[in-house]
Each structure stands twice: as structure tokens, then as C-alpha cells.
PDB file of C-alpha atoms in Angstrom:
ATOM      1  CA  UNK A  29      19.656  13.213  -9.332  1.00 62.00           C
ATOM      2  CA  UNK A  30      18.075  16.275 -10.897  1.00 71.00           C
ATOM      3  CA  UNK A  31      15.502  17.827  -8.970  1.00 72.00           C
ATOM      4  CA  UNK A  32      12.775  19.402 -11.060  1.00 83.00           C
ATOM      5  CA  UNK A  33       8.983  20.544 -11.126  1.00 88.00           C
ATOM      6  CA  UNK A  34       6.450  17.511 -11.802  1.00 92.00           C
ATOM      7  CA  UNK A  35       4.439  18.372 -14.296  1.00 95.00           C
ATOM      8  CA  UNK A  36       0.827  18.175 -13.394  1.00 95.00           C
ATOM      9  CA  UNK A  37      -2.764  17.626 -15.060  1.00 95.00           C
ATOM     10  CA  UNK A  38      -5.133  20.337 -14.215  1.00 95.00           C
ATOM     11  CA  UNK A  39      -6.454  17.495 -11.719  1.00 94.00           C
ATOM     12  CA  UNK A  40      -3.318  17.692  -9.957  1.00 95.00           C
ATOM     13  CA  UNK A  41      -2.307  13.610 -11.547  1.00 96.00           C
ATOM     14  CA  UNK A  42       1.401  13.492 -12.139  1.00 96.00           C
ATOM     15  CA  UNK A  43       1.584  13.211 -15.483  1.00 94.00           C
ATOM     16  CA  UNK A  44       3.088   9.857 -16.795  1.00 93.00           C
ATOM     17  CA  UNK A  45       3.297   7.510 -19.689  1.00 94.00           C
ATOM     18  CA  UNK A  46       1.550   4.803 -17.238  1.00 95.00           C
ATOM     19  CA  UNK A  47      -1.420   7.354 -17.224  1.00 94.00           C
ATOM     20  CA  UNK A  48      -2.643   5.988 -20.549  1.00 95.00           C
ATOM     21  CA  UNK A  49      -3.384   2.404 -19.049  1.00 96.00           C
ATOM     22  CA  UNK A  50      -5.757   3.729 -16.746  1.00 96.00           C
ATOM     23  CA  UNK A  51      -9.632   3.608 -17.246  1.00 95.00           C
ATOM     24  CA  UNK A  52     -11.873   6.426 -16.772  1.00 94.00           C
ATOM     25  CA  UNK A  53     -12.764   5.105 -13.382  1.00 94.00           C
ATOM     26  CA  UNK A  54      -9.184   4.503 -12.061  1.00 95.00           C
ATOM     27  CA  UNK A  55      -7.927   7.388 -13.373  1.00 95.00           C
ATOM     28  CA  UNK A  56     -10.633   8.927 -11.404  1.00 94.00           C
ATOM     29  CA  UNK A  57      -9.306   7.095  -8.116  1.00 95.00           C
ATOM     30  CA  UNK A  58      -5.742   8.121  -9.689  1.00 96.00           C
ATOM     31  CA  UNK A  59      -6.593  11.717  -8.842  1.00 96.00           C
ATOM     32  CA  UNK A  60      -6.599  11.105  -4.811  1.00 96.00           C
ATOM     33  CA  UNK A  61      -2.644  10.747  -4.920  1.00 97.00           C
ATOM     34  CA  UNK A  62      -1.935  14.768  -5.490  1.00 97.00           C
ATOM     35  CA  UNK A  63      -4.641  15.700  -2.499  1.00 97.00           C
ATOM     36  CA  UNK A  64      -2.924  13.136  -0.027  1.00 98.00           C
ATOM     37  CA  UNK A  65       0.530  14.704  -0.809  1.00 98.00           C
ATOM     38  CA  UNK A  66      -1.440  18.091   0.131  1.00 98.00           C
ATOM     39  CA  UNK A  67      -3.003  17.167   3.062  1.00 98.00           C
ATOM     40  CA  UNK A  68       0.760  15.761   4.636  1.00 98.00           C
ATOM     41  CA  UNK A  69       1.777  19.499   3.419  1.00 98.00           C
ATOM     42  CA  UNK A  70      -1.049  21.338   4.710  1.00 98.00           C
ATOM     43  CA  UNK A  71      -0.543  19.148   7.860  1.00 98.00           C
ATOM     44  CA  UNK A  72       3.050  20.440   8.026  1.00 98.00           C
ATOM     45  CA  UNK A  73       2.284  23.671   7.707  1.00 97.00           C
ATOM     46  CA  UNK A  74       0.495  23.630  10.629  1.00 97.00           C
ATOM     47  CA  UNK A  75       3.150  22.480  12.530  1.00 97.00           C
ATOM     48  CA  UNK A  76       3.699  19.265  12.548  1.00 96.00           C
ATOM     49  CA  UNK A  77       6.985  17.189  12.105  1.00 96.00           C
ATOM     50  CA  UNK A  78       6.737  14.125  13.085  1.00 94.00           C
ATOM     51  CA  UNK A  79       6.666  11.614  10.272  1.00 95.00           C
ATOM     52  CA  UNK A  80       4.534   9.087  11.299  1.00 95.00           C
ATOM     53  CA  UNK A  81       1.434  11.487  11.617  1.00 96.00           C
ATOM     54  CA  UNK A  82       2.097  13.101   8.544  1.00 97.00           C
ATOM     55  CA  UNK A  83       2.603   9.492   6.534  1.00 97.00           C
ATOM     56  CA  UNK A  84      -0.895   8.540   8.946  1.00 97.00           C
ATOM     57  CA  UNK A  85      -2.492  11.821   6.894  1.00 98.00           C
ATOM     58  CA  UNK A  86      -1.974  10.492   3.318  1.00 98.00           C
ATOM     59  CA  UNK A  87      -2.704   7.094   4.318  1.00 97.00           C
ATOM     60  CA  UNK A  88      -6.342   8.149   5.570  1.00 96.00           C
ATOM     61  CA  UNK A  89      -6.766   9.861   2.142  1.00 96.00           C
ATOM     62  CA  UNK A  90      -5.565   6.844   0.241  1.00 96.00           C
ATOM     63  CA  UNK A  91      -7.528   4.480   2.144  1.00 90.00           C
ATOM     64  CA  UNK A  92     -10.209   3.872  -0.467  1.00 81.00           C
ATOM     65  CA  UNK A  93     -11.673   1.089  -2.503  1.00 78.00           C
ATOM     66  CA  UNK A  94      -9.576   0.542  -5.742  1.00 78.00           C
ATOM     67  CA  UNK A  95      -6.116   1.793  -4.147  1.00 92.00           C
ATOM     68  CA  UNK A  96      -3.795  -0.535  -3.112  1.00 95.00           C
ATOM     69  CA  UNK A  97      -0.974   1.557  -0.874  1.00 97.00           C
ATOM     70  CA  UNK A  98       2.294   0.376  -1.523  1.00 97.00           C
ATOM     71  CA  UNK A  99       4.132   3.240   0.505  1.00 97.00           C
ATOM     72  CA  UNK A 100       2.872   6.361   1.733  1.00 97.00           C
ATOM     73  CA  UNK A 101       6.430   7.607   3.646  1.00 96.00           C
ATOM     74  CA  UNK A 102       8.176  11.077   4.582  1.00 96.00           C
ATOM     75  CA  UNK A 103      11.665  11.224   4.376  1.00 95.00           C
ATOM     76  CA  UNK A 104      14.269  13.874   5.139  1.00 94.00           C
ATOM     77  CA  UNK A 105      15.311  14.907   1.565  1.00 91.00           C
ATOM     78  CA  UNK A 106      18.930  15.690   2.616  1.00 88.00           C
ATOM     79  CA  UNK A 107      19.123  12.522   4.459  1.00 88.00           C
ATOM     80  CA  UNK A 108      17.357   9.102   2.586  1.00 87.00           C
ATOM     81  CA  UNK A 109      16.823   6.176   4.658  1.00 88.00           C
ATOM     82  CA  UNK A 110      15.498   3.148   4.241  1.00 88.00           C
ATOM     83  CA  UNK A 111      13.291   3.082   7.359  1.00 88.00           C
ATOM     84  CA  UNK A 112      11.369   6.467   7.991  1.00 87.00           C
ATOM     85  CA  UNK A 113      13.146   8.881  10.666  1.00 88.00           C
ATOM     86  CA  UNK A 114      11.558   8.527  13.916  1.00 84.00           C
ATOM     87  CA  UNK A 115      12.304  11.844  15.034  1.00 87.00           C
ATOM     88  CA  UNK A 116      10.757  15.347  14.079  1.00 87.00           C
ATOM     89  CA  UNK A 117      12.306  16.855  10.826  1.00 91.00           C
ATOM     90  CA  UNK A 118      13.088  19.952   9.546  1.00 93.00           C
ATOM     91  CA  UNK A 119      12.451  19.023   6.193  1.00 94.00           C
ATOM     92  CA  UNK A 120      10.470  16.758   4.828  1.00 96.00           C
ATOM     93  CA  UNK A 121       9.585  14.711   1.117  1.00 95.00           C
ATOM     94  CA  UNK A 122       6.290  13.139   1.096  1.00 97.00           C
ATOM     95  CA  UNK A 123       6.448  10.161  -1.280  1.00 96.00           C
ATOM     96  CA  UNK A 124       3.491   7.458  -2.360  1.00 97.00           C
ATOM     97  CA  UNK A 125       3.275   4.712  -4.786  1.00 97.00           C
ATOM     98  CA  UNK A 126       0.237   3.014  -5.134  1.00 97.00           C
ATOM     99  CA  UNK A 127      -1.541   0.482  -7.167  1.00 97.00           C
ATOM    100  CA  UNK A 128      -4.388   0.465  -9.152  1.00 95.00           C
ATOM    101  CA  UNK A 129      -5.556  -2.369 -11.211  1.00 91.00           C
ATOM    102  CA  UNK A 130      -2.519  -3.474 -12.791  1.00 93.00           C
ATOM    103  CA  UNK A 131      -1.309  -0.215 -13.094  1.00 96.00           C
ATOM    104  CA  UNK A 132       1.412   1.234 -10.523  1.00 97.00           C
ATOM    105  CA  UNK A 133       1.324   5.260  -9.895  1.00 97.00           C
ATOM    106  CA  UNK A 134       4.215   7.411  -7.938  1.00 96.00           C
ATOM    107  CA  UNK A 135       4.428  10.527  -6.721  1.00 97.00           C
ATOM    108  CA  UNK A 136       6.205  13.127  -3.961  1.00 96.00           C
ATOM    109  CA  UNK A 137       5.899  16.293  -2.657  1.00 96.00           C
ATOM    110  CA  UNK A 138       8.163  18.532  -0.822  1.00 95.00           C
ATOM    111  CA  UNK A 139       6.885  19.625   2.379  1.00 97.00           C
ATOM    112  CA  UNK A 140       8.823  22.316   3.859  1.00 94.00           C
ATOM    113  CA  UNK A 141       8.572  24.782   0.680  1.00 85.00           C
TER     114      UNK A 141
END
């Protein structure tokens, strides 16, 4: 795996070829994903590790009309599991995928720099 910068619109959208296939409107819903994964970060700059919480955080900022969550999950980053860590972490990859119309979106963030 090569770990690299995602490239961003000035919205903060990850850009992607799947962008295209949304409408105006979705791609309007589209742009909650990047302030979800800031909210977990903001959240963990503040202090808190557990994952749950944090996961609970971009959840409540996905929860909108037109977004279907498939997974809104932290993970340790040196450490991937299928089922999220149920203890605090010292670091920490927010990751969300999420559906909209017919069109599926991903994204991640890493927390703890």
C-alpha cells in the first residue's frame, strides 16, 4: 500500500472518477463526507480515543436525507481489523463509505496528525 495525500476539491470532496455521476444536488450532499472526517479529528484533538465516540461523531454528521452510511469506522492504522478496536488508541484512521443514489463515495482521514 502506498500512502499518499488525497487530493481534494476546494469543497473538501475527494476527488474521484465516480464524482462525475453525481447530480448537482448529490454532489451537494457529497460534500458532508470531508466535514464528518473533521469533526472525528477535531474530536480527537480534544482528547478523545475511544473509537466508538469518534465513529458516533461522523455518523451524526452523515445522518442526513440522501446518505445512505455504509461504514463510518476508526481503525488503528498500524493495526487493521475487521471489527473496530474496543479500546482507546493512539492512533487512529477515520474511514466512511457512503451511498448516494446509485453512486458509492469513500473516504479517510488520519486522525492523530
Amino acid at each position: 500500500v502506498v500512502v499518499c495525500p488525497t487530493v481534494r476539491e476546494d469543497s473538501g470532496l475527494a476527488l474521484s472518477s465516480r464524482n462525475v455521476l453525481l447530480s448537482a444536488h448529490e454532489k451537494t450532499r457529497a460534500e458532508r463526507i470531508y466535514p464528518a472526517l473533521l469533526a472525528a479529528r477535531d474530536a480527537w484533538s480534544s482528547g478523545e480515543r475511544d473509537p466508538g465516540k469518534l465513529s458516533a461523531i461522523m455518523i451524526e454528521c452523515l445522518n442526513h436525507d440522501g446518505l445512505v452510511v455504509e461504514y463510518a469506522e476508526i481503525r488503528d492504522p498500524d493495526r487493521w481489523t475487521p471489527e473496530p478496536p474496543v479500546i482507546p488508541l493512539a492512533r487512529a484512521q477515520a474511514l466512511i463509505a457512503v451511498r448516494i443514489g446509485a453512486v458509492r463515495l469513500i473516504d479517510n482521514l488520519r486522525l492523530d496528525q
